[in-house]
Coordinates of C-alpha atoms (C1' of nucleotides) in Angstrom, one line a residue:
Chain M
X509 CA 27.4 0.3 36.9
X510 CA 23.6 -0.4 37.5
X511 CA 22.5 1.2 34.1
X512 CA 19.5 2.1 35.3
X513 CA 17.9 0.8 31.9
X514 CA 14.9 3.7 31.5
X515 CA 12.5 2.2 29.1
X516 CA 11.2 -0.5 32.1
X517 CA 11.4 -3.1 29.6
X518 CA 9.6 -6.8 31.1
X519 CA 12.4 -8.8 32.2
X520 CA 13.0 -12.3 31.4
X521 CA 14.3 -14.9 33.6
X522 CA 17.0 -15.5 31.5
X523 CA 17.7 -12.2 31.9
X524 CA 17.9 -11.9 35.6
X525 CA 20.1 -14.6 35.6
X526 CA 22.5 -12.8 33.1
X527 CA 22.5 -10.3 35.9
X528 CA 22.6 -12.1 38.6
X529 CA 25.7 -13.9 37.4
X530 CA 27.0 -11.0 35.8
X531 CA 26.8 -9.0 39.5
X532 CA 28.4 -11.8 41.0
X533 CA 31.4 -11.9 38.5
X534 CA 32.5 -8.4 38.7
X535 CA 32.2 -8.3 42.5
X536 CA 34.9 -11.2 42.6
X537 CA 32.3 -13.6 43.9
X538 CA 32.8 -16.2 40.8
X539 CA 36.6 -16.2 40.4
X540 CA 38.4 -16.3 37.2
X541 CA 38.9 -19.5 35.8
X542 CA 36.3 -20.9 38.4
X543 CA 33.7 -24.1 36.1
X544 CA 29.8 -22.8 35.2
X545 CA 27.1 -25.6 34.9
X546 CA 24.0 -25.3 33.8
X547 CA 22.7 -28.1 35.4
X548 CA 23.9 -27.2 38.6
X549 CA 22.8 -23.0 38.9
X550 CA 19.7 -24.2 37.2
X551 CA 18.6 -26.6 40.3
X552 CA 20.1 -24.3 42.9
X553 CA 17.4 -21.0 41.6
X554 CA 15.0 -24.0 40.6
X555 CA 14.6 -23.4 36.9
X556 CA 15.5 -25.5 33.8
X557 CA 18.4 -25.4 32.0
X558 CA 17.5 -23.3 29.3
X559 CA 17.0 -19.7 31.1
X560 CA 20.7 -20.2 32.3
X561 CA 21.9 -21.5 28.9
X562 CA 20.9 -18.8 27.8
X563 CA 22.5 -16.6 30.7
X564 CA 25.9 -18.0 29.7
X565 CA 25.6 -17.3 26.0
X566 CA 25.2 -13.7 27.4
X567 CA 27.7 -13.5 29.7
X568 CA 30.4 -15.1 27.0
X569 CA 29.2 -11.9 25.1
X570 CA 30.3 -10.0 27.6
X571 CA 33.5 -11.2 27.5
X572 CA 33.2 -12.6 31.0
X573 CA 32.7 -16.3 30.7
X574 CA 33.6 -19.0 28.2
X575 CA 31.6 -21.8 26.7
X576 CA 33.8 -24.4 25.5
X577 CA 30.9 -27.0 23.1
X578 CA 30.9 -30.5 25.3
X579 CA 33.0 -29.4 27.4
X580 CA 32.0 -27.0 30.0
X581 CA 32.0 -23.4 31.0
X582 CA 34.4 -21.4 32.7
X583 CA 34.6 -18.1 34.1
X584 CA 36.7 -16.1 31.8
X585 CA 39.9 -14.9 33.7
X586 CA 41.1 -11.9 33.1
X587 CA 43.0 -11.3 30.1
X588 CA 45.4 -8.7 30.5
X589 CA 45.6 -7.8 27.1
X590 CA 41.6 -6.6 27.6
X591 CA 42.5 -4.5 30.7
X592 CA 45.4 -2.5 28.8
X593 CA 43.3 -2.3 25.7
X594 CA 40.6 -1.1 28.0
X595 CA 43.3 1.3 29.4
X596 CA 44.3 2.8 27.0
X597 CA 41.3 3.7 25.5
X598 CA 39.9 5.0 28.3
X599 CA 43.0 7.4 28.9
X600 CA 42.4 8.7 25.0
X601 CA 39.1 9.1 25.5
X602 CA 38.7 11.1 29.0
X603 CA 41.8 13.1 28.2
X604 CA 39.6 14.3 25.6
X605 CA 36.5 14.5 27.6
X606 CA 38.7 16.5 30.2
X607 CA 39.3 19.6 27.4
X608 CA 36.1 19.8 26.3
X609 CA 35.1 20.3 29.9
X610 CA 38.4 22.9 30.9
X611 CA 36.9 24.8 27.6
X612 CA 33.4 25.9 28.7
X613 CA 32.1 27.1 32.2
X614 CA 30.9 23.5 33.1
X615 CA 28.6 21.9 36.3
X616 CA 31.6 20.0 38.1
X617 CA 29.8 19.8 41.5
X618 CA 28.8 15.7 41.2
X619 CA 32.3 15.4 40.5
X620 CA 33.4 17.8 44.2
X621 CA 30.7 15.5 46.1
X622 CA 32.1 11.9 45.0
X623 CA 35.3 13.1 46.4
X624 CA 33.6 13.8 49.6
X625 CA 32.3 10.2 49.5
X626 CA 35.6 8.9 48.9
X627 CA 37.7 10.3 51.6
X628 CA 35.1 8.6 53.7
X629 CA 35.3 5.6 52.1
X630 CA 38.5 5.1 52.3
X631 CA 38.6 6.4 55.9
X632 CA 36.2 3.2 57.1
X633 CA 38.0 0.9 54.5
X634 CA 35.0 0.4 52.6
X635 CA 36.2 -0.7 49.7
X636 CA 33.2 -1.3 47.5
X637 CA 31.7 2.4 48.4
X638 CA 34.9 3.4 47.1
X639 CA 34.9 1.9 44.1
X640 CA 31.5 2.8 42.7
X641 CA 32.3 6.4 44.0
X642 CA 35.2 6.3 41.9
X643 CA 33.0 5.2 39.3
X644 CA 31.3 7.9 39.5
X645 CA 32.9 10.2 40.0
X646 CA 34.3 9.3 36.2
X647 CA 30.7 8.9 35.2
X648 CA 30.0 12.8 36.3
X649 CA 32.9 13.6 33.9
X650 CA 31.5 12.1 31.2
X651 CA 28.0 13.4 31.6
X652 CA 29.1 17.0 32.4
X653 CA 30.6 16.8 29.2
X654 CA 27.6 16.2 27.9
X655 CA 28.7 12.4 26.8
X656 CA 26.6 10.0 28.3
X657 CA 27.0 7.3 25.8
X658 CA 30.6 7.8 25.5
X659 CA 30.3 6.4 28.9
X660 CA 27.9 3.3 28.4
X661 CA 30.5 2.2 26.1
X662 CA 33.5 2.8 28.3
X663 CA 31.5 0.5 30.9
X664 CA 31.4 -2.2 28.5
X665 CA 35.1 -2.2 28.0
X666 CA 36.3 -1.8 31.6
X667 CA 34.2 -4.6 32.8
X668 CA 37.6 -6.6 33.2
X669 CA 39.0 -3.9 34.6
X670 CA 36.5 -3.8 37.1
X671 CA 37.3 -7.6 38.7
X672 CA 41.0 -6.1 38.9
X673 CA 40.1 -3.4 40.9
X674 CA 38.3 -5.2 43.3
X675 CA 41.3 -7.5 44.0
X676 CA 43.5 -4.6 44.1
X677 CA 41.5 -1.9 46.0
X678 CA 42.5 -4.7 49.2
X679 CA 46.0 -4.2 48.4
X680 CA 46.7 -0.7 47.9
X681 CA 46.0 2.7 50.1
X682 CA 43.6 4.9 48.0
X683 CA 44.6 8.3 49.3
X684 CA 46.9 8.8 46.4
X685 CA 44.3 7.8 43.8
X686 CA 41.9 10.3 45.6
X687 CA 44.6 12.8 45.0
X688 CA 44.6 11.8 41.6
X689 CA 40.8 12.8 41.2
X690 CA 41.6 16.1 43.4
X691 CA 44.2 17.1 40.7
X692 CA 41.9 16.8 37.6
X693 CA 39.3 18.4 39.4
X694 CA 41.0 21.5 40.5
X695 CA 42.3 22.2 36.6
X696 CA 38.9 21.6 35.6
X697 CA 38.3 24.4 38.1
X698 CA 41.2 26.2 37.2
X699 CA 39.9 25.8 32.9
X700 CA 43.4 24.6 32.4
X701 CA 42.7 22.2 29.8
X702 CA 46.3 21.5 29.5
X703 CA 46.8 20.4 33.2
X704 CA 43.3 18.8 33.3
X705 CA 44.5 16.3 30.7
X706 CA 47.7 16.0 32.2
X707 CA 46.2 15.3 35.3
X708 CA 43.7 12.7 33.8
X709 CA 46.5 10.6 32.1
X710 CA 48.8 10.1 34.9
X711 CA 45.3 9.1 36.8
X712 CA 45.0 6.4 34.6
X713 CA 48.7 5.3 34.2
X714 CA 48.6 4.0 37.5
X715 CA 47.3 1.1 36.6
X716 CA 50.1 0.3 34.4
X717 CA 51.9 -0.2 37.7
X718 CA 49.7 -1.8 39.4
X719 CA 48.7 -4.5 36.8
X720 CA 51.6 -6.3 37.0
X721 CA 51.5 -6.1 40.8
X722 CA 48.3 -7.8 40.8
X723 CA 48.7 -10.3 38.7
X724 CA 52.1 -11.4 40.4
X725 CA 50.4 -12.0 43.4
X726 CA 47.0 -14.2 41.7
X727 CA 48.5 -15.5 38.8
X728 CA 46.1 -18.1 38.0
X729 CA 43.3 -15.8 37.5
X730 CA 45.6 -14.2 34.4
X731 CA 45.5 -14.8 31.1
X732 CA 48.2 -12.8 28.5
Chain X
X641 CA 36.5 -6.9 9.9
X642 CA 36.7 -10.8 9.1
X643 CA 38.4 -11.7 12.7
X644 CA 40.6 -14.9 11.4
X645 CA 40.3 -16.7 14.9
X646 CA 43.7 -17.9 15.3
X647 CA 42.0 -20.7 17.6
X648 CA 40.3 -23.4 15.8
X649 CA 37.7 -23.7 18.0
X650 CA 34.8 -26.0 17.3
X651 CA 31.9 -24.1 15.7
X652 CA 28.3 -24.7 16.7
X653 CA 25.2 -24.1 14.6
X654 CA 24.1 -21.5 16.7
X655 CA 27.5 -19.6 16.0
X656 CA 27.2 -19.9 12.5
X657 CA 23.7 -18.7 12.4
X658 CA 24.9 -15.4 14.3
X659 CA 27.3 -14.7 12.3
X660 CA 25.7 -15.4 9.2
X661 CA 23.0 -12.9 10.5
X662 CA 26.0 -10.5 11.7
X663 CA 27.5 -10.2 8.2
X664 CA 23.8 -9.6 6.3
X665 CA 23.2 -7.2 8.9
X666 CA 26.3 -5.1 8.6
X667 CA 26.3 -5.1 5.4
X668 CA 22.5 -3.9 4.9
X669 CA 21.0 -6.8 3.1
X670 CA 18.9 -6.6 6.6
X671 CA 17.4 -3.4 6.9
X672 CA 17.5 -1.4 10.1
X673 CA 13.9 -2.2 11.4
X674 CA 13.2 -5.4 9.9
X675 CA 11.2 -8.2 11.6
X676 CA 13.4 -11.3 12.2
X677 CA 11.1 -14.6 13.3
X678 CA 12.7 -17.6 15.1
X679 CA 10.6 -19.5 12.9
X680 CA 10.7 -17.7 9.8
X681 CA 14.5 -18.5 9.7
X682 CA 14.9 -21.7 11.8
X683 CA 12.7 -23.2 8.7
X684 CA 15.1 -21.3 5.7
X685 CA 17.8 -23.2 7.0
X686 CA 16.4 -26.1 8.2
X687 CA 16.8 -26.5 12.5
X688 CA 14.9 -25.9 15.0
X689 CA 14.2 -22.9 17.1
X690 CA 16.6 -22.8 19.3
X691 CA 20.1 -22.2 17.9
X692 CA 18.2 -19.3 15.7
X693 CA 17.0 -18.1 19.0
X694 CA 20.6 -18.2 20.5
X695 CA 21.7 -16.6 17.6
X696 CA 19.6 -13.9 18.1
X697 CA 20.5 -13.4 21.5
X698 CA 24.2 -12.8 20.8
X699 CA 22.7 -10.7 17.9
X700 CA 21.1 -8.5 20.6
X701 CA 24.0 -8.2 23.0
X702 CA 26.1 -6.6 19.5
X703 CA 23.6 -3.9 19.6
X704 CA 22.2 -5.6 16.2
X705 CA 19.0 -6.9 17.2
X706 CA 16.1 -6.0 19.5
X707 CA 14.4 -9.4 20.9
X708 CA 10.7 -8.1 22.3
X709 CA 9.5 -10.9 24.6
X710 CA 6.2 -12.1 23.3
X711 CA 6.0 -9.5 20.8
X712 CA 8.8 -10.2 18.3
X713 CA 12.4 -9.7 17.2
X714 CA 13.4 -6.8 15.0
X715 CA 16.8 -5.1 13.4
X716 CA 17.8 -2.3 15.6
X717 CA 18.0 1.1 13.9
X718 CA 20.6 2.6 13.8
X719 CA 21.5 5.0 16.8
X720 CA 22.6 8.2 15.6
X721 CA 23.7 8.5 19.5
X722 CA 25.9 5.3 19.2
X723 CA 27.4 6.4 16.1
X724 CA 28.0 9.6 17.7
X725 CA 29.5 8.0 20.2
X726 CA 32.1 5.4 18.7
X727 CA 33.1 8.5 16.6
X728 CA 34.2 9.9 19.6
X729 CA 36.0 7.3 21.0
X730 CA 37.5 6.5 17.7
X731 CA 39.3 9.8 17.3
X732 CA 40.1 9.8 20.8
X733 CA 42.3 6.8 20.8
X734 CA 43.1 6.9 16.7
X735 CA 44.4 10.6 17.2
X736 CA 46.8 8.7 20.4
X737 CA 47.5 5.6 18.5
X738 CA 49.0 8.3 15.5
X739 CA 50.9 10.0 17.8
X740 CA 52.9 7.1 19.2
X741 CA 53.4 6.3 15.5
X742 CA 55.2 9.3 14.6
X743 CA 57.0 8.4 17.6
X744 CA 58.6 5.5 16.3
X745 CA 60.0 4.1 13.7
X746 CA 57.1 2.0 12.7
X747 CA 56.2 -0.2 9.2
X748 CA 53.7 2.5 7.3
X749 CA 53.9 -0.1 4.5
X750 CA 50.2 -2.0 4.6
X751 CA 48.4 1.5 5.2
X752 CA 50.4 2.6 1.9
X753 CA 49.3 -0.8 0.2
X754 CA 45.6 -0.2 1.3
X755 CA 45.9 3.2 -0.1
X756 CA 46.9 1.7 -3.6
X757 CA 43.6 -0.9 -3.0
X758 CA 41.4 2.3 -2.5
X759 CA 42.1 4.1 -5.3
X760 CA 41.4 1.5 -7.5
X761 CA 38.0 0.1 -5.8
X762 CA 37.1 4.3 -6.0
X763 CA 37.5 4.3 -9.9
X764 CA 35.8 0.8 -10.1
X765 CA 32.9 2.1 -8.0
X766 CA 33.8 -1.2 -5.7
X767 CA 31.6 0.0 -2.4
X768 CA 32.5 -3.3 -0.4
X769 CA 35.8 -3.7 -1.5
X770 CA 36.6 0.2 -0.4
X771 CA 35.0 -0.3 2.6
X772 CA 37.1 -3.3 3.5
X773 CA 39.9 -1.5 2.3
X774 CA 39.4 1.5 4.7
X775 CA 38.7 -1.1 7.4
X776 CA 42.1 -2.7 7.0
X777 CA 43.9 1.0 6.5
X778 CA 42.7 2.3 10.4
X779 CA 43.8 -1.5 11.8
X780 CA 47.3 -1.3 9.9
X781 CA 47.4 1.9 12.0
X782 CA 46.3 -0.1 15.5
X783 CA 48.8 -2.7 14.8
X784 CA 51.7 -0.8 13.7
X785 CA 51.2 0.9 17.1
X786 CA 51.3 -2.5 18.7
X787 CA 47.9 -2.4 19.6
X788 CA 46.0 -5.0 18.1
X789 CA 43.7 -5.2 20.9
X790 CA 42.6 -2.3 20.9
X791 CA 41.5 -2.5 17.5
X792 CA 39.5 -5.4 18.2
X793 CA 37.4 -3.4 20.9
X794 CA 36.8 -0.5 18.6
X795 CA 35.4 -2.9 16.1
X796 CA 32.8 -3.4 18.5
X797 CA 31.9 -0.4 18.7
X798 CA 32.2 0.4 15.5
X799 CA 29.1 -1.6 14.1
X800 CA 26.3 0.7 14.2
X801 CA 29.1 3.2 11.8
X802 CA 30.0 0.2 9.5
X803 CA 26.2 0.2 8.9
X804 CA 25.6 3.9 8.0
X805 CA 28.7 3.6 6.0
X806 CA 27.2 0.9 3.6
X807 CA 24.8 3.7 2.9
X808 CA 26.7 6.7 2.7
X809 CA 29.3 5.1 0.1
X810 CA 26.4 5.3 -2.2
X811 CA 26.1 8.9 -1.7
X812 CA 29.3 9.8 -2.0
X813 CA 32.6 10.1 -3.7
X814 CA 35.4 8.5 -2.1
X815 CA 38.3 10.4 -3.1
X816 CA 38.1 13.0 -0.7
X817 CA 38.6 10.2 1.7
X818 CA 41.4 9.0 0.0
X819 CA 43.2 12.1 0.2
X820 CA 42.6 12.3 4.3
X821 CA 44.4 8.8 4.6
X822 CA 47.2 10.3 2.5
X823 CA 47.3 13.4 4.7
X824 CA 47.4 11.0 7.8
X825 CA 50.2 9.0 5.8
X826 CA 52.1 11.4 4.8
X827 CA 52.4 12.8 8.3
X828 CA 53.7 9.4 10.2
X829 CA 56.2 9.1 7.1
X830 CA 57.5 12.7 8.5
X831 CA 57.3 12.0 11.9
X832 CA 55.0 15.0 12.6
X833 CA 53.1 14.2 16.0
X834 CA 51.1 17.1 15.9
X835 CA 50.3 17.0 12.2
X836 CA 49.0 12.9 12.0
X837 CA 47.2 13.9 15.2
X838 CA 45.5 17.0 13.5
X839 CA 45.0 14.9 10.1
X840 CA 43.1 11.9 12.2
X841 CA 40.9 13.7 13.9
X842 CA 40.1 15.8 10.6
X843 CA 39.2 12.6 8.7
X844 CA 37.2 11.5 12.0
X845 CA 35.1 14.6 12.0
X846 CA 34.3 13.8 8.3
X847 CA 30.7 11.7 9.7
X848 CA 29.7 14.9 11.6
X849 CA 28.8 15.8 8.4
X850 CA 27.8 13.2 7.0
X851 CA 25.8 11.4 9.7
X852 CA 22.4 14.3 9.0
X853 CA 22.7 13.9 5.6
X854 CA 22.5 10.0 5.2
X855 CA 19.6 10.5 8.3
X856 CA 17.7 12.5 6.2
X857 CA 17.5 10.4 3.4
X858 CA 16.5 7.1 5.6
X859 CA 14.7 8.9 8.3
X860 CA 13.3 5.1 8.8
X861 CA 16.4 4.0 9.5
X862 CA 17.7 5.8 11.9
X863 CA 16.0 6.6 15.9
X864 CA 18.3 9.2 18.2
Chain K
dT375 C1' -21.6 3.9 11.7
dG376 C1' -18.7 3.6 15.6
dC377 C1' -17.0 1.3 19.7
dC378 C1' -16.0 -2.4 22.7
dC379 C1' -15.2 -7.0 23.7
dT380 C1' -13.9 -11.6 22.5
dT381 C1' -11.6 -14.8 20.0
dT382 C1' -7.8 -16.4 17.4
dA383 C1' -3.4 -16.5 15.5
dC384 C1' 1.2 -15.6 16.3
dT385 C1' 5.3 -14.2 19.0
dT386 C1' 9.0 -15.4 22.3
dG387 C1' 9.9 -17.9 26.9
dT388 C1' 10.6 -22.2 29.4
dA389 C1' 10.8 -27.2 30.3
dT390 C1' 12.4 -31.6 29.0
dG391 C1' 14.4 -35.5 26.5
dG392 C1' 17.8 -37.2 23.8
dA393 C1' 22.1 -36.6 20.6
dA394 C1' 26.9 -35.6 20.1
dG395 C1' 31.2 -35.0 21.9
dT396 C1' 34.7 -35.0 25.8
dA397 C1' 37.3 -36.5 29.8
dT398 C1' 38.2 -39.9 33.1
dG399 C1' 39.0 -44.0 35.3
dG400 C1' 39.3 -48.9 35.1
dT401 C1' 40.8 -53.0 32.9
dA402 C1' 43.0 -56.1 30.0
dT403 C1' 47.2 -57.0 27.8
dA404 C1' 52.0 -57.0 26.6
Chain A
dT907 C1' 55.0 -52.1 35.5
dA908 C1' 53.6 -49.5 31.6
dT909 C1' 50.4 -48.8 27.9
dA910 C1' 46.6 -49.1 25.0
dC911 C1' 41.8 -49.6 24.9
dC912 C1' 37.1 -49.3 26.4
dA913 C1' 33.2 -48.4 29.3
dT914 C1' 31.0 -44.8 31.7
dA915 C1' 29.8 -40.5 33.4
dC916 C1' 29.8 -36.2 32.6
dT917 C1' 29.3 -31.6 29.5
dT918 C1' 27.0 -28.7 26.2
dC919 C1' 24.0 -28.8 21.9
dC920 C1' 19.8 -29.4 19.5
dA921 C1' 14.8 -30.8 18.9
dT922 C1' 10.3 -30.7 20.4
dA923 C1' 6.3 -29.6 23.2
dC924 C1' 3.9 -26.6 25.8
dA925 C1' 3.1 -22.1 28.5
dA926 C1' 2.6 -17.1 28.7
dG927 C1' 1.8 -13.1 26.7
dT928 C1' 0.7 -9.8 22.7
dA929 C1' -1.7 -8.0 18.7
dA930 C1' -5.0 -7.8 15.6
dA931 C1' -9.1 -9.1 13.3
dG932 C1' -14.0 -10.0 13.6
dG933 C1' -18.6 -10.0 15.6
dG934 C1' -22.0 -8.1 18.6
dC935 C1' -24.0 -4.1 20.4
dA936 C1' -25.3 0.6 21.1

DNA sequence: TGCCCTTTACTTGTATGGAAGTATGGTATA
DNA sequence: TATACCATACTTCCATACAAGTAAAGGGCA
């Protein structure tokens, strides 16, 4: 989530504001469909209008905001057509990750520690330690296999599906998605690549079910 | 490649100036390293600074462009990681879109046009028009499958290949190529999941060899 | 000759003013 | 009362000026 960017490159303002904004977007703060102004965010940090001009252009990059010319700008909602792309992708891809991992003798102990953190988690009802476990915990997949930047560009695509999951980790009990990660782990463990992938898709069908859920309940923060 | 916007939204300078950069970039006539200038190119076209600058930003959030504060703007190189890495994800999902093809009862007949188009931009020695051609093959494939979206997000991705490809067409013949569409044709026609899974993946794999060759030759180019 | 420091030119970053376009509310008119 | 029109108050877009920082060339000095 926080790339932890390693070249410390000197950060504009306009940059921190992209982040600043960009934080405040995923976490649900800004909801969908809520109105941007430049003027506005640019006299309540104290800056002009150009740093957060810029900001916006940034953020409508990201897929997470909309600039409409003379007309305003708008939080993006979330399109649900982006969240099943990202899906999708996401199962093709870490189905794969998950056999090349069953197929050699592989460190999966980042992976056994986030599950720790997550039975935790979800025992106090923390939901934003759960999430960014869960990232994780996807994250350690990834980089066990050796695929870090596989997993920089997954976190570009799920950003949408990140503002989902923080309206529905309030919803739904995470003890079965924690037995989700337990079941990819152990045929990891177990070298089953078969199961493994198994294991991994049905993880990530379950947002097929719970997408629709979702959106029943805030449709005005949907788009197709 | 050339997204048709089905929305006719109003166009601002600063959008036209990206994409006008977006194109020459992708298609080489900006070479991976070069120095771009605010200045330099706000006075080619005649404005001012700032929708060059804006441009340049959206430029840098593709992965195209590296702005330096204070120091200058330059044409990323191209990341052999990134490459690496939208290869990957492109045969993950490919290989899963192929599979719910021979599913199905799908319409095979654009890819079997495009494969008509490529043969005869091969013989001509028509680099763009095979390229645009190949493009349009892989996408009939996405949206046959129903997945348009998910073309759209491997497009993305798929910049920093589209780059390496302009050079590699150069280097070499094309009808090998050819003949792994056909394979992957061939097996959705006969409903083979295993074998338009196997032939996807095979054509896929064709940049692992490619990729150090076309390196070598533009050491320059490239940075890991 | 070689090294260090200063100056100078050039880069992008930010601030501000006005231009162009949009939406809205009020007003005159039928 | 309903409707068409117009003034007004917004929005983002573009132009311009200046600020901050970098890099490199040139001169002074050992």
């Amino acid at each position: 989530m926080t790339d932890a960017t390693l070249i410390a490159r000197p950060v504009t303002t306009a940059q921190q504001v992209h982040d600043w904004l960009h934080q405040r977007i995923l976490r649900g703060d800004l909801p969908p469909g809520a109105r941007l102004s430049e003027t506005d965010i640019a006299e309540q940090i104290g800056l002009s209008r150009q740093p957060v001009r810029e900001a916006f252009i940034r953020l409508a990059s990201d897929g997470l905001a909309e600039v409409r010319p003379q007309r305003g700008t708008y939080i993006g909602k979330i399109s649900a057509r982006a969240v099943l792309s990202a899906r999708l992708i996401r199962e093709a891809v870490e189905s794969d990750l998950a056999r090349m991992l069953a197929d050699r003798d592989a460190d999966l102990s980042t992976m056994e520690a986030e599950l720790s953190v997550q039975d935790r988690a979800n025992a106090q009802g923390d939901v934003a330690a759960f999430i960014a476990s869960d990232d994780r915990f996807h994250q350690a997949m990834a980089l066990a296999a050796g695929q870090a930047a596989v997993w920089q560009d997954l976190e570009r695509l799920k950003s949408q599906m990140n503002r989902l999951r923080h309206m529905s980790m309030r919803v739904f009990d995470r003890s079965e998605t924690i037995g989700q990660h337990r079941a990819i782990l152990t045929a990891l463990q177990a070298r089953d690549a078969d199961a493994a992938e198994a294991a991994v898709r049905a993880h990530l069908r379950q947002m097929l079910t719970e997408l629709p859920q979702i959106a029943a309940a805030h449709p005005d923060y949907f788009t197709d």
